[in-house]
Amino acid sequence: RGSQPQRRRVCERERRDMERRRRRRGRPAGSGVGGGSGGEAARGIACRGRRSRAPPVAEKGSGLQPQRKMPLQSTTPRSRSRTGAPPPPRPRRCQPTAPMLAFNVKTTEPVPVEERLRRHVDTSRFPSGHAFLKDLQGWREKMRSQRFGTNGAEAVRDGQLRYYALATHAEHHFRTVDLKNEAKVVFRWYDTFSTRRFVDQPDWAFERASVLFNVAGALSYLATSQERGDPEQIKLACRYFQEASGVINELRKIASSASWLSFTPDMTDDFLEALSCIMLAQAQKCFYEKAVADGRSHAIVAKLAAECAALYQDAGLKLKAPLLQEAISSEWLAVVDWNRALFDGVQNYYAATALGEAGEYGACVSRLTHAVNRTAEAVNMCQRHSAALQKQFRDAHALAKDAHAKAKKDNDSIYFDRVPPYATLPKLPRHALVKPLRPEGLDVPPPEAPPSPEKPDIIGAAAAFGAASLDGTPPPPSFDEASSAGVEDLVAMGFSKEAASAALAQCKGSVQEAAALLVDS
């Protein structure tokens, strides 16, 4: 029988066994989130750079079996009437508000532009040159010291655009000046991710391109600062992301036609193309989130999610370059991968509804299976980050898994439709609602034109010569009138009309010379 402590331990063990059996009946094995079809630990995961408590010991049937792929099982009871064939369950809406990316401004070294370009100002052609240089120097220093935390993203954007306009005018006014050898003006800009890397270039185009990078960074920061739960602010976020993409495209145009050959990783064409794609993907995601919040049809939401998945897929492929893998922040690469997997699953989650309503139950199950697997991959990839971030991905996975369990149960017990492999299913249609937008600040007005010297008005003088004078004196006769009068004078002298005309033509209209010529002949 044992002692009292032993009996107490036996009773406690029996009570735990009974509780475990009760939980097993209410929640089948494999209900946790994991790779493939479930099985990832739901608690005790590491969060952003520090270790959390050790996960609880996995118990049989508890679903706490990390990194183990477990078969999907239905969470609905087996007993169900087979008298009819009810339509497949309509999946609930999932709205993953996964994190969005913004990038910081580039930094630069001070350059005494005013001091070194003062002697190259031609006041005859550019009278306000010295005032312009002072304005240029002041705005460059202001631009160089602006930060999101101290000045705000909107002030940073406006300051960068103001200096961009001045640098564009400076490129025109000092286009004949050799910045490297004559003016000794060299611009140094650092990489925004790896601040130890920099590039020096004596080129106004390089200066303008670097400033445009900062403009795009300010727009991305403005977009991520919006509260996407508010209908008006999510529209602003969408517009800012599209404007950031448009600024990046303008930057790519400048860099593609530039004379310099050295680039920091953040200024390479591969990264700029990927960055523009990411901004468009995040703008498209704003439309997706608004469509979900407004209760749009699942067919429309599926098309919007498909475009998000495609844009993140393109960005992820462009970021696979070895140079970018080494230089770009690992968090950036990770967030792109999370969203790529998430929206690949979400698009199939919504598309499965239309298939079920059309009677294609096997294809519906196949797409939901893929949705469960892809959302689970997204959960696994973000398991070391904040719990709030994980919840968004876990909720999407839970909804997809619940819809899959119900659809699979109905198909196995009622419809008996063949489930095709996912690879044989057609690609889902996409609906893009975003494009790069050009902000108004990029349209720089033309620079000040130099004063032109006064020129004689030849046309006006000729017109005045042919017009009557102000004192009433008639204008001189025309050439035809003078020739006719000369012929008449020569005929009156006794010469024939033909000989008079020929003599006048030979003497260029001079009656006196023509008469002398006729007399000599």
mmCIF file with all atom_site columns, N, CA and C in Angstrom, residues 329-339 381 385:
data_model
loop_
_atom_site.group_PDB
_atom_site.id
_atom_site.type_symbol
_atom_site.label_atom_id
_atom_site.label_alt_id
_atom_site.label_comp_id
_atom_site.label_asym_id
_atom_site.label_entity_id
_atom_site.label_seq_id
_atom_site.pdbx_PDB_ins_code
_atom_site.Cartn_x
_atom_site.Cartn_y
_atom_site.Cartn_z
_atom_site.occupancy
_atom_site.B_iso_or_equiv
_atom_site.pdbx_formal_charge
_atom_site.auth_seq_id
_atom_site.auth_comp_id
_atom_site.auth_asym_id
_atom_site.auth_atom_id
_atom_site.pdbx_PDB_model_num
ATOM 1  N N  . SER A 1 329 ? 20.655 43.424 -44.984 1.00 0.00 ? 329 SER A N  1
ATOM 2  C CA . SER A 1 329 ? 20.256 42.944 -43.659 1.00 0.00 ? 329 SER A CA 1
ATOM 3  C C  . SER A 1 329 ? 19.517 41.617 -43.761 1.00 0.00 ? 329 SER A C  1
ATOM 4  N N  . SER A 1 330 ? 19.875 40.686 -42.881 1.00 0.00 ? 330 SER A N  1
ATOM 5  C CA . SER A 1 330 ? 19.234 39.374 -42.886 1.00 0.00 ? 330 SER A CA 1
ATOM 6  C C  . SER A 1 330 ? 17.748 39.472 -42.554 1.00 0.00 ? 330 SER A C  1
ATOM 7  N N  . GLU A 1 331 ? 17.357 40.468 -41.764 1.00 0.00 ? 331 GLU A N  1
ATOM 8  C CA . GLU A 1 331 ? 15.943 40.643 -41.451 1.00 0.00 ? 331 GLU A CA 1
ATOM 9  C C  . GLU A 1 331 ? 15.145 40.989 -42.702 1.00 0.00 ? 331 GLU A C  1
ATOM 10 N N  . TRP A 1 332 ? 15.747 41.777 -43.586 1.00 0.00 ? 332 TRP A N  1
ATOM 11 C CA . TRP A 1 332 ? 15.061 42.084 -44.841 1.00 0.00 ? 332 TRP A CA 1
ATOM 12 C C  . TRP A 1 332 ? 14.801 40.815 -45.643 1.00 0.00 ? 332 TRP A C  1
ATOM 13 N N  . LEU A 1 333 ? 15.836 40.023 -45.797 1.00 0.00 ? 333 LEU A N  1
ATOM 14 C CA . LEU A 1 333 ? 15.677 38.787 -46.555 1.00 0.00 ? 333 LEU A CA 1
ATOM 15 C C  . LEU A 1 333 ? 14.640 37.884 -45.912 1.00 0.00 ? 333 LEU A C  1
ATOM 16 N N  . ALA A 1 334 ? 14.626 37.846 -44.577 1.00 0.00 ? 334 ALA A N  1
ATOM 17 C CA . ALA A 1 334 ? 13.690 36.971 -43.877 1.00 0.00 ? 334 ALA A CA 1
ATOM 18 C C  . ALA A 1 334 ? 12.251 37.445 -44.073 1.00 0.00 ? 334 ALA A C  1
ATOM 19 N N  . VAL A 1 335 ? 11.996 38.740 -43.950 1.00 0.00 ? 335 VAL A N  1
ATOM 20 C CA . VAL A 1 335 ? 10.633 39.243 -44.089 1.00 0.00 ? 335 VAL A CA 1
ATOM 21 C C  . VAL A 1 335 ? 10.090 38.982 -45.491 1.00 0.00 ? 335 VAL A C  1
ATOM 22 N N  . VAL A 1 336 ? 10.928 39.118 -46.501 1.00 0.00 ? 336 VAL A N  1
ATOM 23 C CA . VAL A 1 336 ? 10.490 38.816 -47.867 1.00 0.00 ? 336 VAL A CA 1
ATOM 24 C C  . VAL A 1 336 ? 10.110 37.347 -47.977 1.00 0.00 ? 336 VAL A C  1
ATOM 25 N N  . ASP A 1 337 ? 10.902 36.460 -47.403 1.00 0.00 ? 337 ASP A N  1
ATOM 26 C CA . ASP A 1 337 ? 10.594 35.027 -47.454 1.00 0.00 ? 337 ASP A CA 1
ATOM 27 C C  . ASP A 1 337 ? 9.317  34.703 -46.691 1.00 0.00 ? 337 ASP A C  1
ATOM 28 N N  . TRP A 1 338 ? 9.109  35.344 -45.537 1.00 0.00 ? 338 TRP A N  1
ATOM 29 C CA . TRP A 1 338 ? 7.878  35.092 -44.782 1.00 0.00 ? 338 TRP A CA 1
ATOM 30 C C  . TRP A 1 338 ? 6.659  35.447 -45.623 1.00 0.00 ? 338 TRP A C  1
ATOM 31 N N  . ASN A 1 339 ? 6.669  36.635 -46.198 1.00 0.00 ? 339 ASN A N  1
ATOM 32 C CA . ASN A 1 339 ? 5.512  37.084 -46.960 1.00 0.00 ? 339 ASN A CA 1
ATOM 33 C C  . ASN A 1 339 ? 5.327  36.275 -48.237 1.00 0.00 ? 339 ASN A C  1
ATOM 34 N N  . MET A 1 381 ? 9.466  29.961 -40.194 1.00 0.00 ? 381 MET A N  1
ATOM 35 C CA . MET A 1 381 ? 10.545 30.897 -40.497 1.00 0.00 ? 381 MET A CA 1
ATOM 36 C C  . MET A 1 381 ? 10.583 32.075 -39.528 1.00 0.00 ? 381 MET A C  1
ATOM 37 N N  . HIS A 1 385 ? 10.982 35.310 -33.639 1.00 0.00 ? 385 HIS A N  1
ATOM 38 C CA . HIS A 1 385 ? 10.659 36.726 -33.533 1.00 0.00 ? 385 HIS A CA 1
ATOM 39 C C  . HIS A 1 385 ? 9.503  36.932 -32.560 1.00 0.00 ? 385 HIS A C  1
#
